Amino acid sequence: MILAAAGNDTIRNLVATAPLSRNVVARFVAGRSATDAVIATRSLVRDGMNVTLDHLGEDTTDAAQAADIVVAYQTVLAELAAAGLTEHAEVSVKLSAVGQKLDEELALANALRICDAAAQVGTTVTLDMEDHTTTDSTLGILARLRREYPQTGAVVQAYLRRTESDCRDLATVGSRVRLCKGAYAEPESVAYQDPADVDRSYVRCANVLLAGEGYPMFATHDPRLVRIIDDRARWHDRKAGQYEYQMLFGVRLAEQRRLAGAGETVRVYVPYGVQWYGYLMRRLAERPANLAFFARALAGRK
Ligand SMILES: Cc1cc2nc3c(=O)[nH]c(=O)nc-3n(C[C@H](O)[C@H](O)[C@H](O)COP(=O)(O)OP(=O)(O)OC[C@H]3O[C@@H](n4cnc5c(N)ncnc54)[C@H](O)[C@@H]3O)c2cc1C
């Protein structure tokens, strides 16, 4: 229902203009501009966190729009560098935003430009993973990016049946791999449907990544999985800093601080940009408690 509302112009206008909903947006989205993103990054880094910045914008429909996204990433990378933050902040990129659905070669060329801009200021890029029809294409482009920029991060989704095998292929020296549950509605033919099966797959994949030679990045807010990762990391003799936890901006802040305080590397995924609406709706759809928080704000009680 919420995802359907995401496409409704009346609701969009209500959300965008209600003064109190701004607080809710600000909880999950760092702001509209690169400067807003850098301000949020500075504050998180001061609190001992690392950051990956996501310039919001999907489903690019022409080459000019894709080129604008590249410029947006180049701009934010330059601003991060000017602020002296690139040791602790990288960027996350969706290939669909840089033209994957139009032409894979165009997406590769655009992604190379972003990787180049990141490398020039001493930081990295991680390729977000989108729906399963793009997985092969995204892993193919990743492999080509890694020829020139081996530090480019991959993302795998535990809900896909193929992912344990992908983890085996990706757990190589220097390979940065983010493991998440997966955020898209996927068919039974390719994805586990039962949340318990997704969790079991997450743990199997985590074991493969921890046993391998790469750098695993565990993206989850799930307290049970965080406990299991902590245990498994010790079992595989991984010290803090040889893997990291990742959580979304505005989600489980106390847990982010607790992990960082315990000496773990924590990276916060920070979205920003004018196209914040679809992202916000996905966060609300994911968790009823977020929706209650949002409803209270719209009603003026928070
Ligand atoms: C850093 C990061 C990067 C991501 N990148 C991608 C990507 O590239 N591709 C992709 O498909 N998906 C991505 N995701 C989304 C991911 O796939 C999941 O959809 C999302 O993280 C929800 O799964 P979860 O593991 O947090 O657990 P869930 O199954 O959503 O939640 C499990 C438990 O976690 C706790 N919890 C969850 N949310 C909250 C909250 N808001 N407040 C308090 N407790 C909470 C609750 O106890 C809940 O029961 C990313 C997620 C993160 C954190």
XYZ file of C-alpha atoms and ligand atoms in Angstrom:
355
model
C 0.000 0.000 0.000
C 2.781 2.405 0.913
C 4.708 1.608 -2.249
C 1.538 2.270 -4.267
C 1.095 5.580 -2.428
C 4.678 6.387 -3.435
C 3.405 6.852 -7.004
C 0.456 9.050 -6.001
C 0.969 12.749 -6.783
C -1.517 14.005 -4.152
C 0.244 12.111 -1.385
C 3.634 13.186 -2.696
C 2.585 16.850 -2.543
C 1.168 16.429 0.949
C 4.382 14.863 2.194
C 6.616 17.363 0.429
C 4.769 20.428 1.698
C 3.622 19.486 5.231
C 6.013 21.492 7.408
C 6.267 18.824 10.088
C 7.078 16.056 7.654
C 10.380 17.842 7.066
C 11.614 16.447 10.398
C 10.831 12.946 9.240
C 12.564 13.452 5.924
C 15.568 14.887 7.758
C 15.740 11.802 9.931
C 16.327 9.503 6.937
C 17.769 11.814 4.255
C 20.778 14.119 4.792
C 19.456 16.943 2.609
C 19.129 17.988 -0.991
C 22.642 19.152 -1.934
C 26.223 17.860 -1.903
C 26.951 20.450 0.786
C 24.159 19.011 2.979
C 25.667 15.540 2.477
C 29.123 16.754 3.495
C 27.728 18.470 6.627
C 26.029 15.202 7.677
C 29.220 13.264 6.904
C 31.343 15.590 9.026
C 29.047 15.149 11.993
C 28.996 11.338 11.663
C 32.780 11.132 11.267
C 33.159 13.301 14.368
C 31.074 10.663 16.176
C 33.467 7.911 15.089
C 31.473 6.619 12.104
C 32.409 6.005 8.483
C 30.059 6.968 5.683
C 28.944 5.889 2.243
C 27.028 8.615 0.379
C 24.174 7.772 -1.978
C 23.039 10.426 -4.437
C 19.330 9.615 -4.727
C 18.048 9.054 -8.226
C 17.043 5.866 -10.036
C 15.616 4.819 -13.376
C 17.549 7.245 -15.477
C 15.823 7.486 -18.840
C 18.379 9.250 -21.036
C 22.112 9.731 -21.428
C 22.013 13.391 -20.358
C 20.365 12.464 -17.054
C 23.038 9.785 -16.507
C 25.753 12.358 -17.204
C 24.187 14.685 -14.599
C 24.435 11.900 -12.009
C 28.134 11.476 -12.788
C 28.646 15.213 -12.252
C 26.734 15.007 -8.957
C 29.117 12.284 -7.738
C 32.190 14.184 -8.954
C 30.924 17.254 -7.102
C 30.311 15.492 -3.813
C 33.668 13.683 -4.014
C 35.414 17.030 -4.555
C 33.542 18.528 -1.582
C 34.445 15.547 0.613
C 38.079 15.993 -0.366
C 37.993 19.738 0.345
C 36.549 18.964 3.789
C 39.282 16.377 4.467
C 36.747 13.559 4.871
C 37.741 11.025 2.208
C 39.579 8.778 4.669
C 36.220 7.975 6.246
C 33.705 8.523 3.453
C 33.093 6.801 0.126
C 30.137 6.743 -2.313
C 27.494 4.158 -3.249
C 26.272 4.142 -6.845
C 23.240 2.519 -8.475
C 24.098 1.505 -12.028
C 20.491 2.204 -13.073
C 21.145 5.856 -12.224
C 24.093 6.022 -14.629
C 22.314 4.379 -17.563
C 22.376 0.572 -17.067
C 18.871 0.172 -18.488
C 19.716 2.245 -21.561
C 23.082 0.765 -22.472
C 25.502 -1.296 -20.361
C 28.564 0.219 -22.030
C 27.305 3.706 -21.153
C 26.784 2.642 -17.524
C 30.297 1.168 -17.438
C 31.829 4.337 -18.895
C 29.938 6.504 -16.380
C 30.836 4.252 -13.454
C 34.498 4.402 -14.542
C 34.361 8.207 -14.382
C 32.984 8.059 -10.832
C 35.597 5.460 -9.785
C 38.290 7.679 -11.261
C 37.022 10.732 -9.341
C 36.936 8.647 -6.133
C 40.434 7.233 -6.662
C 41.814 10.710 -7.296
C 40.712 11.839 -3.838
C 41.746 8.585 -2.153
C 38.403 6.912 -1.636
C 36.233 4.146 -3.080
C 32.924 3.355 -4.799
C 30.481 0.569 -3.929
C 27.951 -0.574 -6.552
C 24.524 -0.944 -4.931
C 22.623 -4.057 -6.061
C 19.140 -3.630 -7.546
C 16.474 -6.155 -8.625
C 17.498 -9.654 -9.745
C 17.145 -8.935 -13.472
C 20.233 -6.701 -13.111
C 22.448 -8.982 -10.983
C 24.483 -10.555 -13.819
C 24.916 -7.225 -15.566
C 25.985 -5.493 -12.328
C 28.502 -8.214 -11.406
C 29.831 -8.114 -14.985
C 30.345 -4.343 -14.821
C 31.896 -4.718 -11.351
C 34.466 -7.173 -12.726
C 35.392 -4.719 -15.480
C 35.633 -1.780 -13.045
C 37.843 -3.833 -10.750
C 40.443 -4.298 -13.521
C 41.276 -0.621 -13.093
C 39.857 0.039 -9.626
C 40.202 -3.237 -7.645
C 38.913 -1.509 -4.522
C 35.386 -1.120 -6.021
C 32.834 -2.648 -3.644
C 30.215 -5.255 -4.560
C 26.795 -5.830 -2.965
C 25.082 -9.226 -2.626
C 21.560 -9.930 -1.389
C 20.977 -12.874 0.959
C 17.402 -13.367 -0.270
C 18.626 -14.533 -3.699
C 19.220 -18.283 -3.990
C 22.358 -17.657 -6.078
C 24.108 -15.448 -3.514
C 26.048 -18.053 -1.515
C 27.736 -19.064 -4.761
C 28.362 -15.393 -5.691
C 29.971 -14.917 -2.255
C 32.407 -17.751 -3.000
C 33.395 -16.046 -6.251
C 33.745 -12.637 -4.586
C 35.631 -13.633 -1.399
C 39.042 -12.943 -2.949
C 41.997 -10.852 -1.752
C 41.100 -7.181 -1.356
C 37.486 -7.695 -2.463
C 35.066 -5.405 -0.622
C 31.657 -7.085 -0.409
C 28.522 -5.697 1.246
C 26.063 -8.371 2.355
C 22.436 -7.236 2.802
C 19.111 -9.080 2.988
C 17.771 -7.453 -0.201
C 15.132 -4.773 -0.650
C 13.141 -5.639 -3.803
C 9.988 -7.758 -4.274
C 11.426 -10.875 -5.931
C 9.723 -14.043 -7.246
C 9.972 -17.406 -5.507
C 11.897 -18.832 -8.472
C 14.964 -16.730 -7.608
C 14.514 -15.632 -3.990
C 13.710 -17.109 -0.588
C 10.297 -15.870 0.539
C 10.340 -16.910 4.192
C 12.239 -14.357 6.328
C 13.784 -17.227 8.329
C 15.244 -18.666 5.104
C 16.653 -15.237 4.217
C 18.287 -15.030 7.659
C 19.759 -18.526 7.299
C 21.121 -17.587 3.874
C 22.579 -14.376 5.376
C 24.499 -16.416 7.953
C 25.770 -18.929 5.351
C 26.934 -16.047 3.136
C 28.551 -14.294 6.117
C 30.502 -17.452 6.885
C 31.738 -17.690 3.303
C 32.827 -14.025 3.326
C 34.481 -14.231 6.748
C 36.321 -17.424 5.801
C 37.502 -15.859 2.523
C 40.214 -13.312 1.847
C 38.113 -10.227 1.118
C 36.741 -7.420 3.290
C 33.118 -8.188 4.294
C 30.682 -5.338 5.005
C 27.620 -6.502 6.931
C 24.655 -4.240 6.148
C 21.854 -5.048 8.559
C 19.910 -3.567 11.472
C 18.871 -7.001 12.663
C 20.083 -7.391 16.275
C 20.140 -11.181 15.975
C 22.315 -11.086 12.866
C 24.647 -8.517 14.457
C 25.156 -10.918 17.402
C 25.790 -13.837 15.047
C 28.278 -11.832 12.948
C 30.109 -10.819 16.115
C 30.390 -14.478 17.106
C 31.291 -15.732 13.609
C 33.955 -13.013 13.191
C 35.738 -14.270 16.317
C 35.376 -17.851 15.137
C 37.063 -16.932 11.831
C 39.724 -14.995 13.762
C 38.755 -11.673 12.228
C 39.780 -8.669 14.311
C 37.744 -5.438 14.455
C 38.693 -3.472 11.324
C 38.966 -6.618 9.172
C 35.246 -6.369 8.424
C 32.595 -3.704 9.064
C 28.958 -3.150 9.961
C 26.781 -0.883 7.858
C 23.440 0.725 8.772
C 21.190 3.348 7.221
C 21.222 7.019 8.230
C 18.610 7.528 10.939
C 18.103 3.834 11.732
C 19.177 2.267 15.071
C 21.397 5.192 16.064
C 22.059 3.807 19.553
C 23.249 0.510 18.059
C 25.518 2.343 15.603
C 27.107 4.197 18.525
C 27.350 1.057 20.675
C 29.203 -0.863 17.948
C 31.561 2.043 17.214
C 32.161 2.474 20.953
C 33.100 -1.209 21.176
C 35.831 -0.593 18.584
C 33.979 -1.963 15.562
C 34.099 -0.225 12.182
C 30.631 1.151 11.439
C 29.656 2.764 8.132
C 26.457 4.775 7.793
C 24.708 4.787 4.403
C 23.723 8.423 3.897
C 21.252 9.265 1.105
C 20.868 12.824 -0.150
C 19.453 14.621 -3.167
C 16.253 16.073 -4.503
C 14.793 12.646 -5.349
C 14.323 11.677 -1.683
C 10.651 10.729 -1.927
C 10.893 7.155 -3.294
C 13.695 6.340 -0.837
C 11.639 7.604 2.105
C 8.625 5.552 1.011
C 10.767 2.367 0.852
C 12.013 2.975 4.407
C 8.425 3.499 5.594
C 7.234 0.361 3.792
C 9.990 -1.675 5.433
C 8.942 -1.021 9.006
C 5.567 -0.139 10.550
C 7.251 1.705 13.431
C 8.713 4.170 10.919
C 5.213 4.704 9.579
C 3.840 5.478 13.067
C 6.675 7.996 13.576
C 5.803 9.561 10.231
C 2.058 9.662 10.941
C 2.681 11.386 14.305
C 4.843 13.981 12.584
C 2.212 14.655 9.916
C -0.389 15.030 12.660
C 1.891 17.540 14.332
C 2.723 15.555 17.447
C 6.440 14.991 16.782
C 24.071 0.067 4.530
C 22.977 -0.604 3.775
C 23.103 -0.747 2.391
C 22.100 -1.414 1.680
N 22.275 -1.613 0.330
C 21.357 -2.347 -0.349
C 21.538 -2.680 -1.727
O 22.514 -2.297 -2.370
N 20.582 -3.441 -2.328
C 19.475 -3.894 -1.658
O 18.661 -4.623 -2.237
N 19.268 -3.571 -0.356
C 20.191 -2.815 0.308
N 19.958 -2.528 1.636
C 18.639 -2.817 2.250
C 18.600 -4.203 2.822
O 18.630 -5.161 1.774
C 17.330 -4.407 3.646
O 16.197 -4.197 2.863
C 17.235 -3.504 4.865
O 18.503 -3.263 5.427
C 16.362 -4.161 5.919
O 16.941 -5.380 6.352
P 17.619 -5.587 7.794
O 18.787 -6.529 7.579
O 17.996 -4.289 8.342
O 16.571 -6.362 8.631
P 14.967 -6.375 8.721
O 14.553 -7.768 8.386
O 14.323 -5.245 7.982
O 14.776 -6.099 10.254
C 15.214 -7.058 11.190
C 15.196 -6.454 12.564
O 16.076 -5.329 12.607
C 15.547 -4.344 13.482
N 15.261 -3.125 12.728
C 15.102 -3.011 11.389
N 14.806 -1.746 11.052
C 14.776 -1.039 12.186
C 14.502 0.316 12.517
N 14.180 1.217 11.566
N 14.575 0.697 13.809
C 14.859 -0.199 14.768
N 15.103 -1.507 14.539
C 15.060 -1.926 13.268
C 14.286 -4.910 14.067
O 14.587 -5.593 15.254
C 13.851 -5.894 12.986
O 13.015 -6.899 13.463
C 20.959 -1.896 2.366
C 20.855 -1.759 3.748
C 21.842 -1.133 4.448
C 21.716 -1.049 5.934
